[in-house]
Amino acid sequence: MPDRIRVLSVLVEDGPNTLSKVSGVIRRRGFHVRSISVGPSQEPGRSRLTLQVDHGHAEADQVRKQLERLVEVVEVEDLTGHEVHSRELVVAKVSASEVPSLVERGARVLDSGPSGTTVEFAGEGKDVGDFVDELLRHGIVDVARSGPVVMRRTA
Amino acid sequence: MVLQALEREGVELIFGYPGGANLPIYQRLPNHPKLKHILVRHEQGAAHMADGYARACGKPGVVFATSGPGALNLVTGLCTAYMDSVPMIAITGQVNSTQVGRDAFQESDVIGATSSVTKHSYLVTKIDQLPRVIHEAFHIATTGRPGPVLIDICKDVQQAEAESVPHERLEIPGYKLNGHVDLDRAKEAAIALATAERPVVLAGHGVLLSHAEEALRELAERAAVPVGTTLLGIGAFPVNHPLSLHMTGFMGTGWNLKAVQNADVLMMVGMRVDDRVTAKLADFAPQVRTFIHIDIDGSEMGKNVRPQIELVADAKQAINAILPHLPEPEKGRGTWLAQIDAWREEHPLRYTHSNGHLQPQDVLIDMYKRCRNEAIVVADVGQNQIWAALWWNYDRPGLFLNSGGSGTMGFALPAAIGAKFARPELPVWCVAGEGGFVMTAQELSVAVEHQLDVKIVLLNNFSLGMVRQFQDDFYGGVRSQVDLTHMPDFVKLAEAYGLPARRVEKFSEIAPAMDAAERIKGPFLIDFRIDPEANVYPIVPLGKSLNDFWEAPESNA
C-alpha cells in the first residue's frame, strides 16, 4: 500500500447528508477515496465508515482533522500503520459448475447449477486479490467486492 | 415558528428577500415587530450585510432567501463569511418536502451547493425538527471557530401549525469544542518566547474573535516581542505601538517581512498561515527553530506550517495560560528591537505623490486624520483594500472590515450597510474600487431607504487596478481586459439612487469633499478619480519568498 493511503474508521451520525458531506470534504481537500464501506454501528442512529483515502498533496494528518471538523462525524480513528484486522468480501459467479480448488482456498458456495456457481470469500485485501486471480481460471462471469472493513487488533 | 425561534435566539435584525418558497415566513413576519427586516436588492447583498453586521457587533448575522436562485445568490456571501470565520445564519426556503428531488419550480440542491462554504447545514422536512435545528444552528455558528450555518426549510414545514416549544438541550456529539489549554504546551511556548533571540508574534482574526487583544498586548510588552498582524488581524495590536510590525504577508510592510524572515521563534495566533501570509511556503520564516501555533481549530495545526508547539485553544485562554510562565527575557532584546527599528527606517511605507495625479493614499490619510480610531472602515477587494489596510493606523479591534480569505469583490458596500446597522453610533466609511463597487451597487437603495450614514469613498482608477498591476509586473506587461473606462458617471448614479455625491480630481478638493461627507447626514458618495497607474507596495512577486518584496520607487518618496 503506498504511503499516501490513510486507513480510517469513522463513526458518523446517520443522516441524508452524511455521506455527501464526508465525500465532499475528501474531494475538496484534494484527497481521493480508494475504498469505502458503510454499515450500521452497534449504536443506534450511527454508522461506521471504513475509508481508505489517498491524502494527495496535503499533510497526512489532514484527512483525520478535516473529517473531525464535520458535525456529522462523531469520531475518527486513523488506523494507518496500526496492527489491524482488515477484511474484504468478494462474491463471484463463475461458469464452472464444480469449484473444488476455490472451496479449498476457503470459498463458500452460495449456489450452483448447470449454468455455473456463485461463491463468496472473505479475507485480507491481498488474499481477496489472489482469490480473484484464481477465479479467472474458472470462467469468471461477475465479481462484486466490498471495500475493507478494518478493526484494531485486540492485542 | 421560525420567527419565534429566532426571537428566542436574540435576533433583532434580518436581511432578506422574499420569494415563492419562503412566503409562509414572510406572511407571519408583520406579527413579529421585534424582528426588523431589511429588504435588500439582491440576495448576495443580504449575505454581505449580515456578514458586515456580524463582524461589527459580534452577533450572528441572519439572512432570509427563497429557494433556487435566491438561495444560490447567497453562495458568494456564505463563502466570504466561511473563509473569514464570521457567524451567520442563512434561512432558505425549500420546495415542499414531497416535491424535493422532482425538479420542482425554483428547486435546487442548496445543501449540496453550500456544503463546502458553510460550517454546517440542515434540511428541515418536518416541523418537529425545527426548534432543535434553529437552536443548534446558532450554537454552532457562534461557538468555537465561528462560521455560517444554513437552514433549508421546506415550504410545508414553514406552513405547518405547531406549538413553538423552546428547545434548550444541546446534544451534538459530533461537535466538539476545544475547551482547555494544554498547560505544559503553554509553558513550553512561554519558555520558547522568553529564550528566543529574535522572536516575532503574528496575530490573526482569531485574536479579534476571542477578544484577546489586551492579553496579547500584555504578552508582547512583558516579553518584549514585536507583533505583526494579518490582513484580517488588523486591530489586534495597535499599529502605533512601538512593538508593532504592522501588517504581514505578501503585501505587508518591509520591516514586518524582514522580522518574520529573520525570526528564530515565531508565534502565530488565531490565523490560518495561508499563502498570502507565507508567500513561497518553502522559504517562509527560514530561520525559525520553534514555530508556536495557537488556533481554536486543530485542523490548522500543520496544515501549512508544522509547528513545534501546538496549542489548540481559544486565543485569549491560550495567551492567558502562557503569561504566568513568562519570565523576563533571558537575553536583552535591545539588539533585535533596534534591528527592527532600523528596518522600519530603511523600508518605510511610501508612495508616489509628485506626478500630478490624485493619489489614493492622500485620500486615506485625510480620512484617517478625521476619523482616527472612531470610525469603521469597510474595504472592498483589490488595491483599495491594501491601501486602506496600510495607510490607517488602526489602534483598536473592529475598525477595519474586509473580505480577506475569499477576496470577494462587491463586499464593501453591503458589508458597510450591515456594519452601520450594527454600530449606528460609529461613522462607517466604505472604501471601494469602481470595479467591485458596481458588483453590488444596487444596495445603495438600502442605504438611501434607511438613510444610513455610510460614506462611500470610491477610489476610481478606471481599471481593475490590482489585476492591472499583476499583469504589468508578473504577466509580461500584457494588459488584458482590465480597462474600465466605460462605467457610469458615479455622481449621476448616486443621484439616481437618491444620495448626494461629489467628484474629486485634485488633491485640493479632497478636504472640502470630506467636509461635505461628514456634514451631510445620510449616505454620501465621493468619486475620487485617482492615478490610474497607482500601485500597491510593498508587494512580493507571485511565487517568490517574503525576502523578495518590492517597494515603491524610492525617487518618488
XYZ file of C-alpha atoms in Angstrom:
712
model
C 0.000 0.000 0.000
C 1.549 3.352 -0.951
C 2.485 5.689 1.894
C -0.108 8.243 0.930
C -3.008 5.968 1.835
C -4.630 6.530 5.204
C -6.929 3.928 6.706
C -9.663 5.438 8.838
C -12.524 4.140 10.844
C -15.168 6.835 11.105
C -18.238 6.837 13.311
C -20.932 9.079 11.842
C -24.474 10.170 12.577
C -26.923 8.573 10.160
C -28.476 11.246 8.042
C -29.338 12.125 4.480
C -26.350 14.458 4.185
C -23.669 12.497 5.948
C -22.138 10.561 3.097
C -22.123 13.545 0.754
C -20.547 15.743 3.451
C -17.818 13.176 4.062
C -17.117 12.669 0.378
C -17.359 16.417 -0.207
C -14.621 17.142 2.320
C -12.436 14.424 0.836
C -12.800 15.860 -2.651
C -12.438 19.494 -1.620
C -9.240 18.933 0.306
C -7.593 17.161 -2.612
C -7.883 13.674 -1.135
C -9.084 10.656 -3.065
C -11.197 7.731 -1.854
C -9.653 4.347 -2.643
C -12.292 2.334 -0.882
C -15.269 2.909 1.311
C -17.565 0.624 3.188
C -20.502 1.668 5.289
C -22.690 -0.183 7.695
C -24.629 0.290 10.876
C -22.592 0.506 14.055
C -23.574 -1.003 17.383
C -25.007 2.384 18.398
C -28.473 3.184 17.090
C -28.560 6.089 14.663
C -24.878 5.814 13.868
C -22.922 4.167 11.096
C -19.343 3.086 10.803
C -17.419 4.030 7.670
C -14.158 2.385 6.803
C -12.225 4.550 4.408
C -9.002 4.186 2.527
C -8.031 7.672 1.438
C -5.111 8.965 -0.583
C -4.175 12.250 1.087
C -2.649 13.658 -2.080
C -0.558 16.792 -1.605
C -1.980 17.506 1.838
C -0.309 16.598 5.098
C -1.204 13.059 6.173
C -2.958 14.072 9.395
C -5.242 16.437 7.490
C -7.566 13.587 6.485
C -8.482 12.839 10.075
C -8.552 16.502 11.093
C -10.755 17.627 8.233
C -13.203 14.774 8.818
C -13.336 15.619 12.521
C -14.494 19.131 11.663
C -17.759 17.775 10.250
C -20.616 17.991 12.706
C -21.957 14.688 11.317
C -18.717 12.929 12.280
C -18.664 11.659 15.856
C -15.263 10.017 15.969
C -12.360 9.312 13.646
C -9.696 6.726 14.262
C -6.681 6.783 11.988
C -5.638 3.136 11.820
C -2.811 3.638 9.367
C 0.237 1.677 10.496
C -1.599 0.042 13.375
C -1.986 -3.710 13.888
C -5.437 -4.311 12.470
C -7.764 -6.929 11.138
C -8.675 -5.866 7.640
C -11.329 -7.944 5.892
C -12.807 -7.702 2.465
C -15.662 -9.690 0.976
C -15.960 -10.886 -2.617
C -18.987 -12.541 -4.183
C -18.366 -14.070 -7.603
C -20.167 -16.017 -10.282
C -18.139 -18.477 -12.372
C -19.217 -20.624 -15.313
C -17.796 -23.844 -13.836
C -20.305 -25.967 -12.006
C -17.687 -27.573 -9.757
C -15.110 -25.411 -7.970
C -13.112 -27.659 -5.623
C -9.950 -25.535 -5.760
C -11.913 -22.450 -4.697
C -13.505 -24.315 -1.838
C -10.048 -25.498 -0.807
C -8.993 -21.828 -0.586
C -11.806 -21.156 1.811
C -14.588 -20.066 -0.538
C -18.155 -20.872 0.367
C -20.553 -21.958 -2.337
C -23.726 -19.896 -2.230
C -25.456 -21.700 -5.065
C -24.536 -23.876 -8.013
C -26.183 -25.399 -11.019
C -25.557 -26.309 -14.625
C -25.089 -22.647 -15.619
C -22.392 -22.011 -13.001
C -21.547 -21.418 -9.376
C -21.755 -18.428 -7.022
C -19.112 -18.279 -4.298
C -18.148 -15.929 -1.513
C -14.763 -15.397 0.026
C -13.540 -13.089 2.783
C -10.023 -12.207 3.773
C -7.257 -9.647 3.792
C -7.154 -7.450 0.690
C -4.205 -9.363 -0.757
C -5.859 -12.749 -0.258
C -9.025 -11.463 -1.900
C -6.898 -10.235 -4.818
C -5.274 -13.650 -5.143
C -8.696 -15.290 -4.952
C -9.991 -13.112 -7.780
C -6.945 -14.115 -9.875
C -7.816 -17.735 -9.191
C -11.406 -17.111 -10.329
C -10.152 -16.219 -13.789
C -9.290 -19.853 -14.277
C -12.906 -20.855 -13.657
C -14.577 -18.731 -16.290
C -15.421 -15.637 -14.306
C -18.881 -14.214 -15.033
C -19.263 -11.475 -12.470
C -17.487 -10.201 -9.369
C -18.632 -7.840 -6.617
C -16.088 -6.742 -3.996
C -16.610 -4.803 -0.825
C -14.080 -2.340 0.434
C -12.222 -3.490 3.509
C -13.655 -3.208 6.976
C -10.920 -2.671 9.497
C -10.635 -3.089 13.235
C -7.723 -2.672 15.584
C -6.370 -5.984 16.907
C -7.278 -6.929 20.448
C -3.665 -7.371 21.437
C -42.441 29.009 14.410
C -39.219 30.004 12.638
C -39.659 33.599 13.717
C -40.432 32.729 17.324
C -37.318 30.602 17.461
C -35.257 33.486 16.054
C -36.645 35.811 18.700
C -35.618 33.321 21.354
C -32.080 33.389 19.971
C -31.974 37.151 20.435
C -32.232 38.092 16.773
C -33.186 41.706 16.136
C -32.309 42.207 12.517
C -32.771 40.108 9.370
C -31.506 40.859 5.891
C -33.580 39.123 3.291
C -35.572 38.773 0.128
C -38.918 37.018 -0.216
C -39.937 34.543 -2.887
C -42.188 31.593 -3.611
C -40.606 29.152 -1.197
C -40.361 31.365 1.874
C -43.686 33.184 1.587
C -45.138 31.492 4.704
C -42.351 33.027 6.792
C -42.921 36.457 5.257
C -46.659 36.153 5.818
C -46.016 35.907 9.550
C -43.228 38.493 9.702
C -45.517 41.503 10.364
C -46.719 39.727 13.529
C -43.176 39.946 14.918
C -42.429 43.655 15.254
C -39.319 42.929 17.308
C -37.702 41.410 14.235
C -36.598 44.219 11.958
C -36.295 43.073 8.359
C -34.156 44.836 5.783
C -35.306 44.229 2.224
C -32.173 44.020 0.120
C -31.974 44.376 -3.654
C -30.057 41.143 -4.303
C -29.514 38.158 -2.011
C -25.728 38.490 -2.217
C -26.192 41.925 -0.688
C -28.123 40.337 2.182
C -25.332 37.883 2.894
C -22.663 40.598 2.916
C -24.833 42.856 5.075
C -25.300 40.064 7.587
C -21.561 39.461 7.426
C -20.706 43.130 7.999
C -23.257 43.234 10.814
C -21.678 40.202 12.488
C -18.132 41.481 12.072
C -19.081 44.858 13.517
C -21.003 43.695 16.598
C -20.108 40.038 17.094
C -23.693 38.789 16.944
C -24.566 36.351 14.179
C -25.971 37.939 11.042
C -29.265 36.471 9.837
C -30.277 36.134 6.193
C -33.505 35.017 4.510
C -33.714 33.893 0.907
C -36.081 31.854 -1.151
C -35.269 28.566 -2.864
C -33.311 28.070 -6.074
C -31.837 31.314 -7.414
C -32.487 33.150 -4.166
C -30.503 30.671 -2.123
C -27.809 30.271 -4.745
C -27.286 34.030 -4.802
C -26.140 33.665 -1.194
C -23.290 31.331 -2.051
C -20.621 34.011 -2.547
C -21.637 35.689 0.681
C -21.598 32.415 2.589
C -18.153 31.633 1.238
C -16.927 35.079 2.271
C -18.168 34.520 5.811
C -16.906 30.950 5.918
C -13.374 31.829 4.846
C -13.184 34.586 7.462
C -14.930 32.662 10.286
C -17.904 35.004 10.577
C -21.016 33.781 12.412
C -24.080 33.809 10.187
C -27.421 32.037 9.934
C -28.907 31.657 6.469
C -32.519 30.525 6.368
C -33.548 29.461 2.904
C -36.949 28.353 1.691
C -37.083 24.978 0.007
C -39.869 23.464 -2.068
C -42.422 21.270 -0.299
C -40.878 18.191 1.256
C -42.924 15.963 -1.045
C -41.541 17.791 -4.079
C -37.861 17.615 -3.148
C -35.966 15.799 -5.867
C -38.639 16.267 -8.536
C -37.027 19.356 -10.080
C -39.898 21.493 -8.874
C -40.108 25.173 -9.778
C -37.159 27.047 -8.220
C -35.844 23.878 -6.652
C -32.126 23.483 -6.250
C -29.930 21.352 -4.048
C -28.984 24.157 -1.700
C -27.375 21.872 0.874
C -25.238 20.361 -1.865
C -24.331 23.732 -3.313
C -23.382 25.262 0.030
C -21.796 22.376 1.944
C -18.274 23.458 1.176
C -18.907 27.072 2.199
C -20.821 26.539 5.424
C -19.716 25.325 8.815
C -22.826 23.169 8.927
C -26.196 22.903 7.216
C -29.622 21.401 7.802
C -32.521 20.410 5.581
C -35.717 20.605 7.608
C -38.503 18.397 6.305
C -40.566 18.036 9.490
C -41.890 20.683 11.819
C -40.751 18.890 14.957
C -37.108 19.212 13.843
C -37.281 22.975 13.670
C -36.768 24.128 17.299
C -33.790 21.828 17.757
C -32.245 22.763 14.416
C -32.507 26.508 14.949
C -31.091 26.294 18.451
C -28.230 24.074 17.310
C -27.528 26.286 14.310
C -26.988 29.378 16.465
C -24.789 27.396 18.832
C -22.646 26.042 16.015
C -22.423 29.363 14.162
C -21.240 31.300 17.190
C -19.029 28.920 19.156
C -15.560 27.528 18.581
C -14.350 28.801 15.243
C -17.430 30.746 14.117
C -18.941 30.346 10.682
C -22.090 30.402 8.603
C -24.779 27.766 9.162
C -27.519 27.252 6.609
C -31.020 26.005 7.399
C -33.014 24.939 4.350
C -36.677 24.728 5.369
C -39.289 23.072 3.205
C -42.277 25.247 2.469
C -44.773 22.813 4.020
C -42.774 22.949 7.243
C -42.970 26.746 7.229
C -46.723 26.467 6.768
C -47.300 23.839 9.423
C -49.010 24.972 12.561
C -47.388 23.717 15.707
C -46.816 24.989 19.150
C -43.415 26.587 19.363
C -41.621 24.867 22.189
C -38.263 26.279 23.218
C -35.510 23.791 22.693
C -32.774 24.207 25.220
C -30.947 20.926 25.251
C -27.867 20.734 23.081
C -26.763 17.265 22.165
C -24.419 17.377 19.223
C -21.969 14.517 19.718
C -20.043 15.325 16.545
C -19.471 18.940 17.542
C -16.612 19.215 19.962
C -15.276 22.454 21.315
C -11.669 22.640 22.344
C -12.137 23.742 25.884
C -8.967 23.523 27.825
C -5.473 24.779 27.179
C -2.650 22.259 27.442
C -0.713 23.894 30.263
C 2.532 22.045 29.517
C 2.467 23.340 25.958
C 1.660 26.837 27.217
C 4.701 26.705 29.476
C 6.873 25.497 26.610
C 5.601 28.382 24.500
C 6.458 30.857 27.264
C 9.969 29.494 27.589
C 10.487 29.470 23.827
C 9.417 33.110 23.613
C 11.483 34.186 26.598
C 14.644 32.440 25.486
C 14.389 33.499 21.861
C 16.850 35.960 20.485
C 14.667 37.163 17.662
C 11.030 36.381 18.495
C 8.049 37.564 16.483
C 4.325 37.201 17.131
C 1.806 37.302 14.308
C -1.840 37.838 15.205
C -4.798 36.878 13.058
C -8.557 37.200 13.090
C -8.779 34.643 15.906
C -7.302 37.210 18.298
C -10.149 39.577 17.498
C -12.787 36.845 17.659
C -11.653 35.806 21.121
C -11.111 39.390 22.332
C -7.505 38.572 23.160
C -6.075 41.991 22.239
C -5.370 43.042 25.816
C -3.777 39.707 26.683
C -1.695 39.872 23.520
C -0.508 43.346 24.367
C 0.453 42.248 27.835
C 2.367 39.309 26.413
C 4.163 41.494 23.884
C 5.158 44.064 26.476
C 6.196 41.540 29.127
C 8.300 39.506 26.743
C 9.386 42.475 24.604
C 8.228 40.710 21.456
C 7.286 42.616 18.318
C 3.806 41.864 16.962
C 2.503 41.956 13.419
C -0.981 41.188 12.215
C -2.502 39.511 9.217
C -4.873 41.470 6.988
C -7.809 40.097 8.972
C -5.954 40.536 12.252
C -5.714 44.301 11.826
C -6.734 45.893 15.103
C -5.422 43.000 17.192
C -2.380 45.094 18.079
C -2.144 48.896 17.908
C -0.237 49.984 14.812
C 1.184 52.938 16.743
C 2.668 50.716 19.463
C 6.495 50.713 19.484
C 6.452 46.909 19.186
C 4.093 46.932 16.197
C 5.220 45.344 12.956
C 2.008 46.422 11.181
C 0.692 44.055 8.528
C 2.407 40.879 7.416
C 2.086 38.852 4.243
C 2.776 39.355 0.623
C 1.647 42.960 0.713
C 2.874 43.559 4.249
C 5.325 46.179 5.454
C 9.017 45.756 4.747
C 10.008 45.789 8.400
C 7.415 43.138 9.173
C 8.667 40.832 6.437
C 12.299 41.365 7.476
C 11.385 40.497 11.061
C 9.484 37.356 10.058
C 12.246 36.180 7.760
C 14.906 36.679 10.442
C 12.974 35.458 13.461
C 14.184 32.445 15.439
C 10.878 31.899 17.249
C 7.574 32.681 15.567
C 4.292 32.537 17.439
C 1.230 32.551 15.189
C -2.047 33.260 16.983
C -5.538 32.736 15.575
C -4.513 32.503 11.963
C -4.502 30.007 9.121
C -0.975 30.749 7.852
C -2.296 30.827 4.290
C -0.361 31.529 1.100
C -0.989 35.275 1.330
C 0.844 35.247 4.659
C 3.682 32.888 3.795
C 4.266 33.692 0.100
C 6.572 30.872 -1.069
C 5.979 28.322 1.675
C 9.366 26.615 1.494
C 11.103 29.941 2.180
C 8.733 31.190 4.874
C 10.492 32.250 8.078
C 13.518 30.083 7.289
C 15.442 30.810 10.484
C 12.693 29.816 12.855
C 13.616 26.889 15.086
C 10.383 26.945 17.068
C 7.036 27.694 15.487
C 4.295 28.133 18.071
C 0.807 27.927 16.640
C -2.300 28.833 18.609
C -5.633 28.219 16.930
C -9.030 27.039 18.064
C -9.300 24.795 15.004
C -7.000 21.796 15.346
C -7.025 21.204 11.607
C -4.983 24.384 11.181
C -2.061 22.762 13.003
C 0.418 21.701 10.386
C -1.976 22.374 7.513
C 0.561 24.746 6.013
C 3.359 25.159 8.552
C 4.204 22.381 11.024
C 4.567 23.913 14.486
C 6.914 22.592 17.154
C 4.477 23.773 19.819
C 0.751 23.386 19.146
C -1.929 24.998 21.255
C -5.393 24.076 20.045
C -7.375 26.567 22.054
C -9.116 29.898 22.172
C -6.512 32.626 21.657
C -7.294 34.531 24.826
C -7.253 31.435 27.013
C -4.012 30.265 25.439
C -2.266 33.616 25.884
C -3.519 33.862 29.453
C -2.068 30.415 30.096
C 1.289 31.482 28.670
C 1.511 34.760 30.612
C 2.217 33.379 34.115
C 5.109 31.320 32.768
C 6.713 34.209 31.031
C 9.969 35.061 32.794
C 11.800 38.218 31.896
C 13.577 37.636 28.601
C 16.881 35.972 29.437
C 18.814 37.858 26.835
C 18.365 41.526 26.208
C 16.056 42.186 23.320
C 17.715 45.528 22.634
C 19.653 44.341 19.608
C 16.646 42.680 17.973
C 14.318 45.602 18.574
C 16.977 48.025 17.372
C 17.375 45.943 14.251
C 13.622 46.115 13.620
C 13.681 49.881 14.114
C 16.475 50.075 11.567
C 14.388 48.063 9.096
C 11.434 50.359 9.786
C 13.645 53.311 8.833
C 15.072 51.506 5.854
C 11.759 50.248 4.422
C 9.101 52.843 5.216
C 5.697 52.842 3.596
C 5.868 55.373 0.805
C 4.038 56.345 -2.337
C 4.334 58.457 -5.425
C 2.844 61.903 -4.956
C 4.510 64.142 -7.433
C 3.033 63.139 -10.769
C 0.083 65.491 -10.802
C -2.486 62.746 -10.268
C -4.655 62.322 -7.237
C -3.118 59.615 -5.058
C -5.275 57.117 -3.160
C -3.004 57.369 -0.126
C -3.695 61.101 0.114
C -7.395 60.347 0.268
C -6.915 57.771 3.016
C -4.539 59.943 5.015
C -7.119 62.746 5.004
C -9.791 60.258 6.094
C -7.595 58.960 8.896
C -6.925 62.470 10.190
C -10.658 62.967 10.523
C -11.647 59.598 11.886
C -8.632 58.453 13.871
C -9.927 55.392 15.626
C -13.516 56.495 15.860
C -14.875 55.036 12.634
C -15.358 51.694 10.963
C -13.682 51.311 7.587
C -15.083 48.612 5.333
C -12.861 47.917 2.364
C -13.618 46.075 -0.835
C -11.099 43.819 -2.528
C -8.091 44.812 -4.539
C -5.717 47.732 -4.320
C -8.254 49.771 -2.334
C -8.238 47.053 0.339
C -4.481 47.036 0.821
C -4.223 50.808 0.762
C -6.965 51.010 3.386
C -5.147 48.377 5.448
C -1.736 50.011 5.308
C -2.483 53.714 5.385
C -4.583 53.777 8.512
C -3.086 53.225 11.939
C -5.809 51.068 13.416
C -5.460 51.076 17.156
C -8.461 49.097 18.215
C -10.254 45.965 17.067
C -13.307 46.048 14.861
C -12.451 49.206 12.955
C -11.328 47.601 9.722
C -13.543 45.051 7.986
C -12.762 43.338 4.719
C -13.069 40.068 2.864
C -9.645 38.572 3.485
C -9.843 34.875 2.773
C -12.375 34.849 -0.001
C -11.406 38.184 -1.529
C -14.952 38.929 -2.619
C -15.309 41.982 -4.833
C -18.553 43.767 -4.107
C -18.293 43.072 -0.374
C -17.715 46.600 0.861
C -20.969 48.464 0.233
C -23.387 45.867 1.616
C -20.991 44.980 4.463
C -20.723 48.689 5.344
C -24.523 48.887 5.409
C -24.594 45.865 7.726
C -21.903 47.401 9.931
C -23.881 50.636 10.196
C -26.963 48.730 11.333
C -24.789 47.003 13.942
C -22.995 50.117 15.199
C -25.208 53.108 14.444
C -23.174 55.295 16.807
C -19.965 54.990 14.772
C -19.224 56.627 11.444
C -18.918 53.980 8.742
C -16.761 54.509 5.681
C -16.887 52.236 2.675
C -13.694 52.190 0.616
C -14.036 50.531 -2.763
C -12.697 50.496 -6.259
C -15.137 51.177 -9.054
C -14.883 47.581 -10.259
C -16.065 45.988 -7.026
C -18.498 48.791 -6.298
C -20.658 48.170 -9.360
C -20.929 44.477 -8.481
C -23.300 45.263 -5.588
C -24.128 48.944 -6.197
C -27.858 48.166 -6.210
C -27.697 48.133 -2.400
C -27.368 51.927 -2.468
C -31.153 51.828 -2.368
C -30.993 50.204 1.051
C -28.645 52.911 2.329
C -30.981 55.598 0.990
C -34.181 53.923 2.181
C -32.857 53.736 5.735
C -30.872 56.990 5.471
C -27.788 55.218 6.714
C -24.839 57.428 7.434
C -22.458 55.445 5.245
C -19.767 57.410 3.420
C -18.635 55.822 0.202
C -15.082 56.549 -0.859
C -14.711 55.349 -4.398
C -11.079 55.028 -5.457
C -11.771 55.166 -9.150
C -8.794 54.384 -11.378
C -10.772 53.366 -14.461
C -9.383 49.862 -14.335
C -9.209 46.685 -12.353
C -6.200 48.085 -10.569
C -4.837 45.054 -8.769
C -5.225 42.848 -11.826
C -3.641 45.556 -13.955
C -0.710 45.769 -11.518
C -0.259 41.977 -11.598
C -0.390 41.979 -15.392
C 2.153 44.796 -15.552
C 4.558 43.188 -13.132
C 4.062 39.435 -13.266
C 2.327 38.626 -16.557
C 4.635 40.162 -19.098
C 3.048 43.591 -19.091
C 0.077 42.393 -21.126
C -2.916 44.474 -20.089
C -5.803 42.188 -20.815
C -9.440 43.004 -20.041
C -8.768 45.417 -17.202
C -9.941 48.643 -18.763
C -13.000 50.117 -17.040
C -13.272 53.399 -18.895
C -16.896 52.640 -19.653
C -18.522 52.991 -16.298
C -21.469 55.044 -15.146
C -20.992 58.624 -14.099
C -20.927 57.790 -10.405
C -22.176 61.180 -9.288
C -25.220 60.813 -11.515
C -25.601 57.191 -10.478
C -25.660 58.241 -6.837
C -28.180 60.952 -7.617
C -30.328 58.448 -9.478
C -30.368 56.326 -6.345
C -31.171 59.408 -4.293
C -27.967 60.189 -2.453
C -25.707 63.219 -2.760
C -22.289 62.742 -4.329
C -19.202 64.601 -5.476
C -16.361 64.062 -7.852
C -12.801 64.808 -6.770
C -9.940 65.053 -9.218
C -7.379 67.179 -7.387
C -5.604 66.998 -4.054
C -7.039 70.346 -3.020
C -10.571 69.029 -3.458
C -10.148 66.151 -1.000
C -10.730 68.088 2.200
C -13.818 70.031 1.048
C -15.412 66.836 -0.242
C -14.666 65.039 3.013
C -16.082 68.021 4.927
C -19.281 67.673 2.948
C -19.390 63.919 3.558
C -19.061 64.477 7.294
C -21.509 67.362 7.378
C -24.332 65.775 5.430
C -26.345 63.174 7.293
C -27.155 60.002 5.434
C -25.269 58.267 2.677
C -22.765 60.199 0.629
C -20.547 59.154 -2.240
C -17.265 60.652 -3.398
C -15.900 59.575 -6.738
C -12.155 60.062 -6.300
C -10.566 59.923 -9.731
C -7.187 58.583 -8.730
C -3.922 57.971 -10.529
C -4.670 55.105 -12.940
C -1.084 53.881 -12.551
C -1.020 53.886 -8.749
C 0.274 50.605 -7.371
C 0.286 48.714 -4.104
C 3.662 48.492 -2.384
C 5.322 46.609 -0.847
C 4.456 43.522 -2.842
C 6.091 40.114 -3.063
C 6.221 38.877 -6.661
C 3.998 35.835 -7.145
C 5.781 32.601 -6.293
C 8.670 34.384 -4.559
C 9.628 34.407 -0.913
C 8.850 37.180 1.557
C 12.500 38.246 1.269
C 11.901 39.382 -2.288
C 9.383 42.150 -1.634
C 9.316 45.112 -3.969
C 8.980 48.604 -2.600
C 7.573 51.796 -4.036
C 10.159 53.517 -6.204
C 12.398 55.498 -3.864
C 12.739 58.504 -6.107
C 9.084 59.253 -5.532
C 9.197 59.004 -1.772
